[in-house]
PDB file of C-alpha atoms and ligand atoms in Angstrom:
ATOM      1  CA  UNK E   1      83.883 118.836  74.160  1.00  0.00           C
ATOM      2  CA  UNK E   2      84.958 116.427  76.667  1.00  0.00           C
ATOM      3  CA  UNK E   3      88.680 116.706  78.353  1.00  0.00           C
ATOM      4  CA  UNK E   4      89.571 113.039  77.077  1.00  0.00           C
ATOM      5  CA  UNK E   5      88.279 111.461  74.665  1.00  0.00           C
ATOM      6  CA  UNK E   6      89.589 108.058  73.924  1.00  0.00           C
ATOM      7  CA  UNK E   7      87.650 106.469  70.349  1.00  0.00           C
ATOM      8  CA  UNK E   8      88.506 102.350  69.925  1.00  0.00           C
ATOM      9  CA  UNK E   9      92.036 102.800  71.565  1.00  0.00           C
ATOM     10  CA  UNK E  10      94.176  99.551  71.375  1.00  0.00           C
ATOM     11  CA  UNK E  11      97.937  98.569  72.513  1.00  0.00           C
ATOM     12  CA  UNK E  12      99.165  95.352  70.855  1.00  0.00           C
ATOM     13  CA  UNK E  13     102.407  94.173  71.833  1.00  0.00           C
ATOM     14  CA  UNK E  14     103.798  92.157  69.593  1.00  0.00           C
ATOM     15  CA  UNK E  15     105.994  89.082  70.776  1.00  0.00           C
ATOM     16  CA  UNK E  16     107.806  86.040  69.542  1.00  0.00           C
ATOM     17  CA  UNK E  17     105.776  83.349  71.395  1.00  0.00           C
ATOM     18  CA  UNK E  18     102.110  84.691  71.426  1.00  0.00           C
ATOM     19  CA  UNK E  19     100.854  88.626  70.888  1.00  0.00           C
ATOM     20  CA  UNK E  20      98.922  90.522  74.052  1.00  0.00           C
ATOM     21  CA  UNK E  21      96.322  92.606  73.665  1.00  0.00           C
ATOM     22  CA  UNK E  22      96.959  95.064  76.562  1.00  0.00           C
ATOM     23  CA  UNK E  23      93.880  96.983  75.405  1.00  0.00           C
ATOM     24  CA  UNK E  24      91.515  96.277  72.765  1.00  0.00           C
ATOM     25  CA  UNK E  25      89.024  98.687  71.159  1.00  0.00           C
ATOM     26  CA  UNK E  26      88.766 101.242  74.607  1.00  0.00           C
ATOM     27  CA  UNK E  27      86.275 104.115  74.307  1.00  0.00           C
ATOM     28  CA  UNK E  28      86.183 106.794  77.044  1.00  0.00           C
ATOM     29  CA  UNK E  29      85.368 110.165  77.313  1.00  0.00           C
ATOM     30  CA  UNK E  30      86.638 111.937  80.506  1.00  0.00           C
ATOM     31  CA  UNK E  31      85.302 115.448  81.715  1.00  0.00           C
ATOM     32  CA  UNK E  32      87.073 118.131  83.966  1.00  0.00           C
ATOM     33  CA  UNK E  33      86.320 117.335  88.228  1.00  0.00           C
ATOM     34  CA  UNK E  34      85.825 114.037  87.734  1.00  0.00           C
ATOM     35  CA  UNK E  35      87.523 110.866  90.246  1.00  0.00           C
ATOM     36  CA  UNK E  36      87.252 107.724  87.947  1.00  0.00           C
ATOM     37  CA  UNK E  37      88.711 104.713  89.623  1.00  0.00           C
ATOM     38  CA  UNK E  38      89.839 101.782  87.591  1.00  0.00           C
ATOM     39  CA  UNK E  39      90.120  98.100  88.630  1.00  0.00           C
ATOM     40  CA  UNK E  40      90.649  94.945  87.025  1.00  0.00           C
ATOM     41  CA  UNK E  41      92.887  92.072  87.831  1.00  0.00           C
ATOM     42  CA  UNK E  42      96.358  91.904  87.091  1.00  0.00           C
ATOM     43  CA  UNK E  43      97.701  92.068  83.315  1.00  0.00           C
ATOM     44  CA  UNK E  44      94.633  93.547  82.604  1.00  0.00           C
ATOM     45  CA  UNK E  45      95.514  96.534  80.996  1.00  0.00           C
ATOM     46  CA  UNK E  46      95.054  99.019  83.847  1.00  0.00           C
ATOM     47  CA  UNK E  47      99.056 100.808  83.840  1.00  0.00           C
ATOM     48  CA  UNK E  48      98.952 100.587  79.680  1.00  0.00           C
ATOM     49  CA  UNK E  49      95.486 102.506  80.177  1.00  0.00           C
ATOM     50  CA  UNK E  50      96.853 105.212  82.527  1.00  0.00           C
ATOM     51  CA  UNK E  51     100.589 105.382  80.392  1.00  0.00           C
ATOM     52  CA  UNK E  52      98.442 105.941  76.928  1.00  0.00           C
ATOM     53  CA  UNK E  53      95.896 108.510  78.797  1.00  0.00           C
ATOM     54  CA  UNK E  54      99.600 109.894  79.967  1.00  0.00           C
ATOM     55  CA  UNK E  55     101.112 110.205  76.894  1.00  0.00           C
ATOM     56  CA  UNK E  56     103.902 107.634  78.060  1.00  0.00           C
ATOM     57  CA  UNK E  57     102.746 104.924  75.756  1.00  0.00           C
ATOM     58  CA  UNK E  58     101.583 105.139  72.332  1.00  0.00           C
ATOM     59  CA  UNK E  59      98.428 102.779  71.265  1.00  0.00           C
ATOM     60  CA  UNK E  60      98.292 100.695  67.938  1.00  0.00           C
ATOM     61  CA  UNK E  61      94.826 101.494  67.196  1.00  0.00           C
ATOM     62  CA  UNK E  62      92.331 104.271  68.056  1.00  0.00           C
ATOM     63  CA  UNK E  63      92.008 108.059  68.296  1.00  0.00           C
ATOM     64  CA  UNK E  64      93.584 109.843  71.563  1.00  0.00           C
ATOM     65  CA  UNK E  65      92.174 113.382  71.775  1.00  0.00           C
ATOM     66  CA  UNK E  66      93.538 116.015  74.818  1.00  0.00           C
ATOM     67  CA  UNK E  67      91.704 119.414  75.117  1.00  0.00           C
ATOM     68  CA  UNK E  68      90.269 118.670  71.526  1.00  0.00           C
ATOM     69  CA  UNK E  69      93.758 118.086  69.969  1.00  0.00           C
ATOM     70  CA  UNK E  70      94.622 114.464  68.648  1.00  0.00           C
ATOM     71  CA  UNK E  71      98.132 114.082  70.543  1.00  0.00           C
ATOM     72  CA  UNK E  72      97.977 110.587  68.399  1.00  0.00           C
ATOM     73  CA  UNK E  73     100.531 112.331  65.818  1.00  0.00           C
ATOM     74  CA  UNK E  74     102.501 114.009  68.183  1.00  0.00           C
ATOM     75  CA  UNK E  75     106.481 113.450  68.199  1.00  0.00           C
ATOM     76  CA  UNK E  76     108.217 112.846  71.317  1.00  0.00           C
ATOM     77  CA  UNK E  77     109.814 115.971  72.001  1.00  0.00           C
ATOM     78  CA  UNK E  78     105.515 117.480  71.655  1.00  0.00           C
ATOM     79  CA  UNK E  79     104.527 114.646  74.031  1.00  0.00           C
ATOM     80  CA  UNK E  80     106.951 115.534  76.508  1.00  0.00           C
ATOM     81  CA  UNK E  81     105.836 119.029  76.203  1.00  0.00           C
ATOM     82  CA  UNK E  82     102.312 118.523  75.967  1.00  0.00           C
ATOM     83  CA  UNK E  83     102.708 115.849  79.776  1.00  0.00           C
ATOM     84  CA  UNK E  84     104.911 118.403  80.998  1.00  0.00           C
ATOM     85  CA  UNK E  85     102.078 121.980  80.148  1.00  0.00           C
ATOM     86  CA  UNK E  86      99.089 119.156  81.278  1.00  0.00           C
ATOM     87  CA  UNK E  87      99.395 115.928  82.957  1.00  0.00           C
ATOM     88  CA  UNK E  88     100.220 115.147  86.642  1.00  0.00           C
ATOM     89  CA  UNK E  89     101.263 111.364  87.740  1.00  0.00           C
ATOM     90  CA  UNK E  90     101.582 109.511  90.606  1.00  0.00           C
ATOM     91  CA  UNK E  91     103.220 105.926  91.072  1.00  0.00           C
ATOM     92  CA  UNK E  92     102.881 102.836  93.885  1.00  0.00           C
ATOM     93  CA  UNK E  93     106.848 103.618  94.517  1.00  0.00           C
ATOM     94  CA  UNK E  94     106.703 107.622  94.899  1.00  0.00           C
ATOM     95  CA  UNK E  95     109.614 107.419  92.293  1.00  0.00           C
ATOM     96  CA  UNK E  96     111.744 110.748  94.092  1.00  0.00           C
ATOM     97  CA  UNK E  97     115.075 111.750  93.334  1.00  0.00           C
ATOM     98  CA  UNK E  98     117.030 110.288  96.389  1.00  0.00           C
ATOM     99  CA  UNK E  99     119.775 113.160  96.778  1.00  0.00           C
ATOM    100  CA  UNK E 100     117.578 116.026  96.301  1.00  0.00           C
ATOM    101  CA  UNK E 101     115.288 117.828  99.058  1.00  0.00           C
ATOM    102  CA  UNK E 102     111.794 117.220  99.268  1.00  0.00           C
ATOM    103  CA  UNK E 103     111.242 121.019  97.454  1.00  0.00           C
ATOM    104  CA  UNK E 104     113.909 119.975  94.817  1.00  0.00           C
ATOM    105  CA  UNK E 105     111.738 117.314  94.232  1.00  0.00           C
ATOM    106  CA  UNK E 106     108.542 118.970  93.768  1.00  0.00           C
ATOM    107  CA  UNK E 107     110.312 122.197  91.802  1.00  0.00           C
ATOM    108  CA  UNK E 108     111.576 119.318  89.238  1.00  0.00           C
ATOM    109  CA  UNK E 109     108.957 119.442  86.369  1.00  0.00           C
ATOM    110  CA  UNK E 110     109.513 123.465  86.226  1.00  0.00           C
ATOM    111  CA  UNK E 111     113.222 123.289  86.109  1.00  0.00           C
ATOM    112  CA  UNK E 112     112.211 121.203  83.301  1.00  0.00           C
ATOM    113  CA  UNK E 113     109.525 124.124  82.123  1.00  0.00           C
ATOM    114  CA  UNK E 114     112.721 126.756  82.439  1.00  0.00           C
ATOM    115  CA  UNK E 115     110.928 128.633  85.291  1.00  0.00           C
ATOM    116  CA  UNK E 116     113.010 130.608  87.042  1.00  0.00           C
ATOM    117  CA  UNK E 117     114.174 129.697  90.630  1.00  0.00           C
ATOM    118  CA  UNK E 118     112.084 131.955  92.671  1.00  0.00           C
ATOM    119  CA  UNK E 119     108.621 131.632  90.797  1.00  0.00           C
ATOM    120  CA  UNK E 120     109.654 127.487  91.358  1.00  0.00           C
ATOM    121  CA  UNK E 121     110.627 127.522  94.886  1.00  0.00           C
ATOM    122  CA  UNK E 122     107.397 129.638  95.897  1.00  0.00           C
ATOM    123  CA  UNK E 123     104.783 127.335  93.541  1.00  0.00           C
ATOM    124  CA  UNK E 124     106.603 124.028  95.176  1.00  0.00           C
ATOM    125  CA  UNK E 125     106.062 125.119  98.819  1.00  0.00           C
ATOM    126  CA  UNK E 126     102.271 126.438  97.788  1.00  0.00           C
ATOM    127  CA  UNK E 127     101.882 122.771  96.872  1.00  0.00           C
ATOM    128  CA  UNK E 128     103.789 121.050  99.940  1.00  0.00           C
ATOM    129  CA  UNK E 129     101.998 123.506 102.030  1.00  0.00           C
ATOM    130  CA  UNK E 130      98.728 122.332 100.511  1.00  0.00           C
ATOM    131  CA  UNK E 131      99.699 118.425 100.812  1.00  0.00           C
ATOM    132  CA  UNK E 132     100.558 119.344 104.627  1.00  0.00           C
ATOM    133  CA  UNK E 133     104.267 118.802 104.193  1.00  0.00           C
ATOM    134  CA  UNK E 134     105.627 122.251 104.878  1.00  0.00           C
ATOM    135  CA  UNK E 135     107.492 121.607 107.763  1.00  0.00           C
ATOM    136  CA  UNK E 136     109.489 118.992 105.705  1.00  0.00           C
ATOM    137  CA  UNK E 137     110.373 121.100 102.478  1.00  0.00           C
ATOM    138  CA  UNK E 138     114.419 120.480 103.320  1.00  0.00           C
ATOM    139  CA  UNK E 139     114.684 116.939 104.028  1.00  0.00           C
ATOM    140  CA  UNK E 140     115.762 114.234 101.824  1.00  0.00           C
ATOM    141  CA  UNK E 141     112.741 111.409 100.994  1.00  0.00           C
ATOM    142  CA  UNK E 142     114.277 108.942 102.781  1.00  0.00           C
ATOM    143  CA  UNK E 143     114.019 111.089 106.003  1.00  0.00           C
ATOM    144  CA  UNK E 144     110.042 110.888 105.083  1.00  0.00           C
ATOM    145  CA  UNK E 145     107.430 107.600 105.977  1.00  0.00           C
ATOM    146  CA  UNK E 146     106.160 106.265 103.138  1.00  0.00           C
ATOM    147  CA  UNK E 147     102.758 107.897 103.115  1.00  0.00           C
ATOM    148  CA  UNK E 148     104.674 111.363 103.337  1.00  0.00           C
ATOM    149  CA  UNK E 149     106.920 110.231 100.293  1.00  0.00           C
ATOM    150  CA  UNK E 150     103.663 109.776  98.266  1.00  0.00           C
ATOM    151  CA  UNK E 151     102.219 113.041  99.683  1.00  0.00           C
ATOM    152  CA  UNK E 152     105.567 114.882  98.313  1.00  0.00           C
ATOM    153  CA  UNK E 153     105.446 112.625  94.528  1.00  0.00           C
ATOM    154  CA  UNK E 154     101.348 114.201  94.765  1.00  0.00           C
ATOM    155  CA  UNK E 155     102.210 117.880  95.599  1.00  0.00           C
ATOM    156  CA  UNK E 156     105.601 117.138  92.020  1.00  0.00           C
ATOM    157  CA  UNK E 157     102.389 115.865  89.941  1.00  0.00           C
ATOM    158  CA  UNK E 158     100.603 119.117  90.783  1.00  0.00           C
ATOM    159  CA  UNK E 159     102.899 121.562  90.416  1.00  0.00           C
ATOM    160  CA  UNK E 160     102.203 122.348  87.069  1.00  0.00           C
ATOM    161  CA  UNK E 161      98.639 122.503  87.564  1.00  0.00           C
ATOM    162  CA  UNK E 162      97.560 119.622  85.440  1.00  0.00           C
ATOM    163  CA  UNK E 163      94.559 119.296  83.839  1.00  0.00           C
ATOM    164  CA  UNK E 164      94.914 115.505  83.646  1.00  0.00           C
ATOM    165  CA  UNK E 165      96.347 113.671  87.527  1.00  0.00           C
ATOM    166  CA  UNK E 166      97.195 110.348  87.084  1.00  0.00           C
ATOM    167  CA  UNK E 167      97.913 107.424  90.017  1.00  0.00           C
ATOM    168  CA  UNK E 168      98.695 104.156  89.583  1.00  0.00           C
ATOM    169  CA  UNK E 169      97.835 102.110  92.645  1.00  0.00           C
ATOM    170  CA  UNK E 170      98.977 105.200  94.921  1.00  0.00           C
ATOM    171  CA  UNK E 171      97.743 103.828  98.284  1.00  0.00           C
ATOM    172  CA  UNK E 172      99.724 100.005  97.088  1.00  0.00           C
ATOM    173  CA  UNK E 173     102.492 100.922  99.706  1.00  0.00           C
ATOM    174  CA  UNK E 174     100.805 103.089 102.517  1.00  0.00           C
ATOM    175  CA  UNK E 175      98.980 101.886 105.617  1.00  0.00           C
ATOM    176  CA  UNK E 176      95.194 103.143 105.667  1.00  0.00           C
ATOM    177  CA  UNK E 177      95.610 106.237 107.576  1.00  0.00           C
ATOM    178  CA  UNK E 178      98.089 107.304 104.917  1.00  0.00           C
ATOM    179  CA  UNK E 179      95.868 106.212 102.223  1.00  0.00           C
ATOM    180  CA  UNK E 180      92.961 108.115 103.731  1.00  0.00           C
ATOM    181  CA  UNK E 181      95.127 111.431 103.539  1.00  0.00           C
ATOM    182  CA  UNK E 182      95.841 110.487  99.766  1.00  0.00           C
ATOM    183  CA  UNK E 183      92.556 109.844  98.911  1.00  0.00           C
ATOM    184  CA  UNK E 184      91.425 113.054 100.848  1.00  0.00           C
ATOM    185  CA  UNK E 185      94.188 114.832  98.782  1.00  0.00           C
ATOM    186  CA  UNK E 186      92.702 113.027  95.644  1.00  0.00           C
ATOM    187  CA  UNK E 187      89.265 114.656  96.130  1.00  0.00           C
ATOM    188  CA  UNK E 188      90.256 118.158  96.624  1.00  0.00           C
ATOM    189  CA  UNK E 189      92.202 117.975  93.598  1.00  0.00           C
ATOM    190  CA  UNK E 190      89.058 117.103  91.950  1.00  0.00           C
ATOM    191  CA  UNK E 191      86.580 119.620  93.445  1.00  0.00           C
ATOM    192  CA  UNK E 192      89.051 122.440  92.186  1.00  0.00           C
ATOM    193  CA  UNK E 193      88.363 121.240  88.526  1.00  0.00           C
ATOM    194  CA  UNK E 194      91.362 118.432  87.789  1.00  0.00           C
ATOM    195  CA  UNK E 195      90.111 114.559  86.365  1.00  0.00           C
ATOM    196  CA  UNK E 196      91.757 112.473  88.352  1.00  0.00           C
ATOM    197  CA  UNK E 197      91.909 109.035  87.468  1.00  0.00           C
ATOM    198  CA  UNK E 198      93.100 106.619  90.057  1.00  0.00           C
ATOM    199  CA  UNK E 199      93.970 102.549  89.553  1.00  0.00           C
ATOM    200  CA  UNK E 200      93.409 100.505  92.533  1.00  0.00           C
ATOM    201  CA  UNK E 201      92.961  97.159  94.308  1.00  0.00           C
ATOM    202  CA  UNK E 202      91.528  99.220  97.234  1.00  0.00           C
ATOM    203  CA  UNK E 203      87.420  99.145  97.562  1.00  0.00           C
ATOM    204  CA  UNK E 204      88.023 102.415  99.455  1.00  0.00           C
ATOM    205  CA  UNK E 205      89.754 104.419  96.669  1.00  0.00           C
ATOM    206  CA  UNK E 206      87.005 102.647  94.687  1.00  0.00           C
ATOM    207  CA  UNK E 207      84.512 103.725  96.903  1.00  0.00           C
ATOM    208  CA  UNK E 208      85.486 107.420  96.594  1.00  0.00           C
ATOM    209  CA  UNK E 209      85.235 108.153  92.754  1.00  0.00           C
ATOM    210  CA  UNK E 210      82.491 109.956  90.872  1.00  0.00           C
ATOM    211  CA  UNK E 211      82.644 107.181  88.200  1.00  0.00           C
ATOM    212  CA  UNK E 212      84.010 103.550  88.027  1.00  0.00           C
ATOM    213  CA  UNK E 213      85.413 101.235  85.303  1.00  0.00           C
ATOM    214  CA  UNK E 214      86.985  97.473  85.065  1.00  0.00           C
ATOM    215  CA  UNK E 215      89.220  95.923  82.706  1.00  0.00           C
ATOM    216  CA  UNK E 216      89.177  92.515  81.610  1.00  0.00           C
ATOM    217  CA  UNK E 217      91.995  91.508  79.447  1.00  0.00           C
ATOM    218  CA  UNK E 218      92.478  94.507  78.045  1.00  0.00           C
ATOM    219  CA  UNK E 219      88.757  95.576  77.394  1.00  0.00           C
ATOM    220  CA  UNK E 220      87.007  98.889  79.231  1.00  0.00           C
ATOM    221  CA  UNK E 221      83.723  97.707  80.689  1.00  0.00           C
ATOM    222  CA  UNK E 222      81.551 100.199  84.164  1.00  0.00           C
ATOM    223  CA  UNK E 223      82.818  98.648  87.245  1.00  0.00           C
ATOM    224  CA  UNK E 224      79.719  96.460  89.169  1.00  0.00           C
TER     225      UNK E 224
HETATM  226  P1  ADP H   1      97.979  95.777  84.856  1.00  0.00           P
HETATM  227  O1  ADP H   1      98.520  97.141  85.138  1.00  0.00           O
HETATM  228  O2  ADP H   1      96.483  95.704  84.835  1.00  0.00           O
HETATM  229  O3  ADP H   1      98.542  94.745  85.766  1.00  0.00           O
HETATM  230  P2  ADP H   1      99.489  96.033  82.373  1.00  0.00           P
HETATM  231  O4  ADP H   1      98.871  97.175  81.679  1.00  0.00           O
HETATM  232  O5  ADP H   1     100.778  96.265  83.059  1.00  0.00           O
HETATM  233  O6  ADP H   1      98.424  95.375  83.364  1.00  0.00           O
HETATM  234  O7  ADP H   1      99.731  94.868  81.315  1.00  0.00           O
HETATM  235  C1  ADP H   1      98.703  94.406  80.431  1.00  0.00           C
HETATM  236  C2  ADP H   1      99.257  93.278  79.571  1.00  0.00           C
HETATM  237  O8  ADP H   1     100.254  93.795  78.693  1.00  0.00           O
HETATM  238  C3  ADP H   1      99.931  92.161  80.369  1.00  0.00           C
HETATM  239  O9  ADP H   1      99.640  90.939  79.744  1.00  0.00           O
HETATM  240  C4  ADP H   1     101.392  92.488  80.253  1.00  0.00           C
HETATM  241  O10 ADP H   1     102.185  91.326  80.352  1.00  0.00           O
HETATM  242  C5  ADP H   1     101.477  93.091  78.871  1.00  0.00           C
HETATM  243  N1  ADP H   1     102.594  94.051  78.762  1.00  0.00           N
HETATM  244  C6  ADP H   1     102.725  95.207  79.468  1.00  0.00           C
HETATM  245  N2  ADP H   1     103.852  95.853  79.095  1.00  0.00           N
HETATM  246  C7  ADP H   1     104.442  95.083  78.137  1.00  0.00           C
HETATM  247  C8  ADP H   1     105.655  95.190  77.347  1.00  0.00           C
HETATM  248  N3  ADP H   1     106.458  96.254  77.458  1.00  0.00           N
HETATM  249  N4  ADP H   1     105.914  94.207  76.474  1.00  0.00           N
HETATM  250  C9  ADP H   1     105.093  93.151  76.331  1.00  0.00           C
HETATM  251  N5  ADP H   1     103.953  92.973  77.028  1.00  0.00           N
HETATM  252  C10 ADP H   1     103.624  93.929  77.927  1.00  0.00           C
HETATM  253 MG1   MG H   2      99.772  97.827  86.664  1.00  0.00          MG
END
């Protein structure tokens, strides 16, 4: 049984002046250790992909299933559960909480889980230890470059251990030697068993996956 399996998803929007078809009729099966990079130009669907795979988004069309459950019927308050026990993301703009520490930051999604404040602490520094931002645990992100922002936003998307680590053009703001440390990052994560799936205008991160797909207004087709 594959991890993801995604059967003729589609995510109309409906507007006034003309409707978009931000996907159309996507099929996709995803398995555990896998680093599938998506491309495509923009408006092509390639955020709408990684917020329905996310559970942020719901499609129009189609059959979602996670782990063998169809989270297509889920309520909110059972996605939110279901992203928070499974799935890991990562944006272009880090997206960290300004007045908290870089630990605060990374403990966040277990405050959320109720863990208790030691267990947290200890799993956030395993993770900004692993990320190699342990000497930096008690500064605020804007102390932090950019590449060690993202580093910090990867280390709060693996906290929980996700099955499921999502990035949405992660390397957009970094210079290359930061993106090479992401994309290093990105491949460990895989090797120990997570699908990663990465979007990305970058040949490099495109370079690095284990499979590769394009969208084209909203349709899934393997990357050249
Ligand atoms: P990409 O990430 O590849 O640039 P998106 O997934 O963001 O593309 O968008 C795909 C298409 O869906 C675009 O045409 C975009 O304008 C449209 N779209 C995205 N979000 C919305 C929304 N909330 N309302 C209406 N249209 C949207
Ligand atoms: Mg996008």
């Amino acid at each position: 049984m594959p991890l993801v399996s995604l059967e003729g998803i589609s995510r109309l929007y409906a507007r006034a002046d003309a409707d978009v078809r931000a996907l159309e009729d996507v099929w996709l099966d995803l398995e555990r250790g896998e680093l599938v990079t998506l491309t495509g130009p923009s408006g092509s669907g390639k955020s709408t992909l990684l917020h329905v795979l996310g559970l942020l988004d719901t499609p129009t069309a189609g059959r979602y299933r996670l782990g063998g459950e169809d989270v297509g019927g889920l309520d909110d308050d059972a996605r939110a559960a279901q992203r928070n026990r499974s799935i890991g993301f990562v944006f272009q703009a880090f997206h960290l909480v300004p007045h908290l520490t870089i630990a605060e930051n990374v403990e966040l999604p277990l405050v959320y889980r109720g863990q208790a404040r030691q267990d947290r602490r200890r799993r956030a520094l395993a993770e900004l230890e692993r990320v190699g931002l342990a000497d930096r645990v008690a500064h605020r992100p804007d102390e932090l470059s950019g590449g060690e922002q993202q580093r910090a936003a990867i280390a709060r998307a693996l906290v929980i251990d996700p099955i499921l680590l999502l990035a949405d053009e992660p390397t957009g703001n970094l210079d290359e030697a930061s993106a090479a440390i992401v994309l290093s990052i990105f491949g460990a994560v895989r090797e120990a068993g997570t699908c990663v799936v990465v979007v990305t205008h970058n040949p490099r991160v495109a370079s690095i996956g284990t499979r590769g797909y394009r969208l084209d207004r909203g349709r899934l087709e393997v990357a050249p």
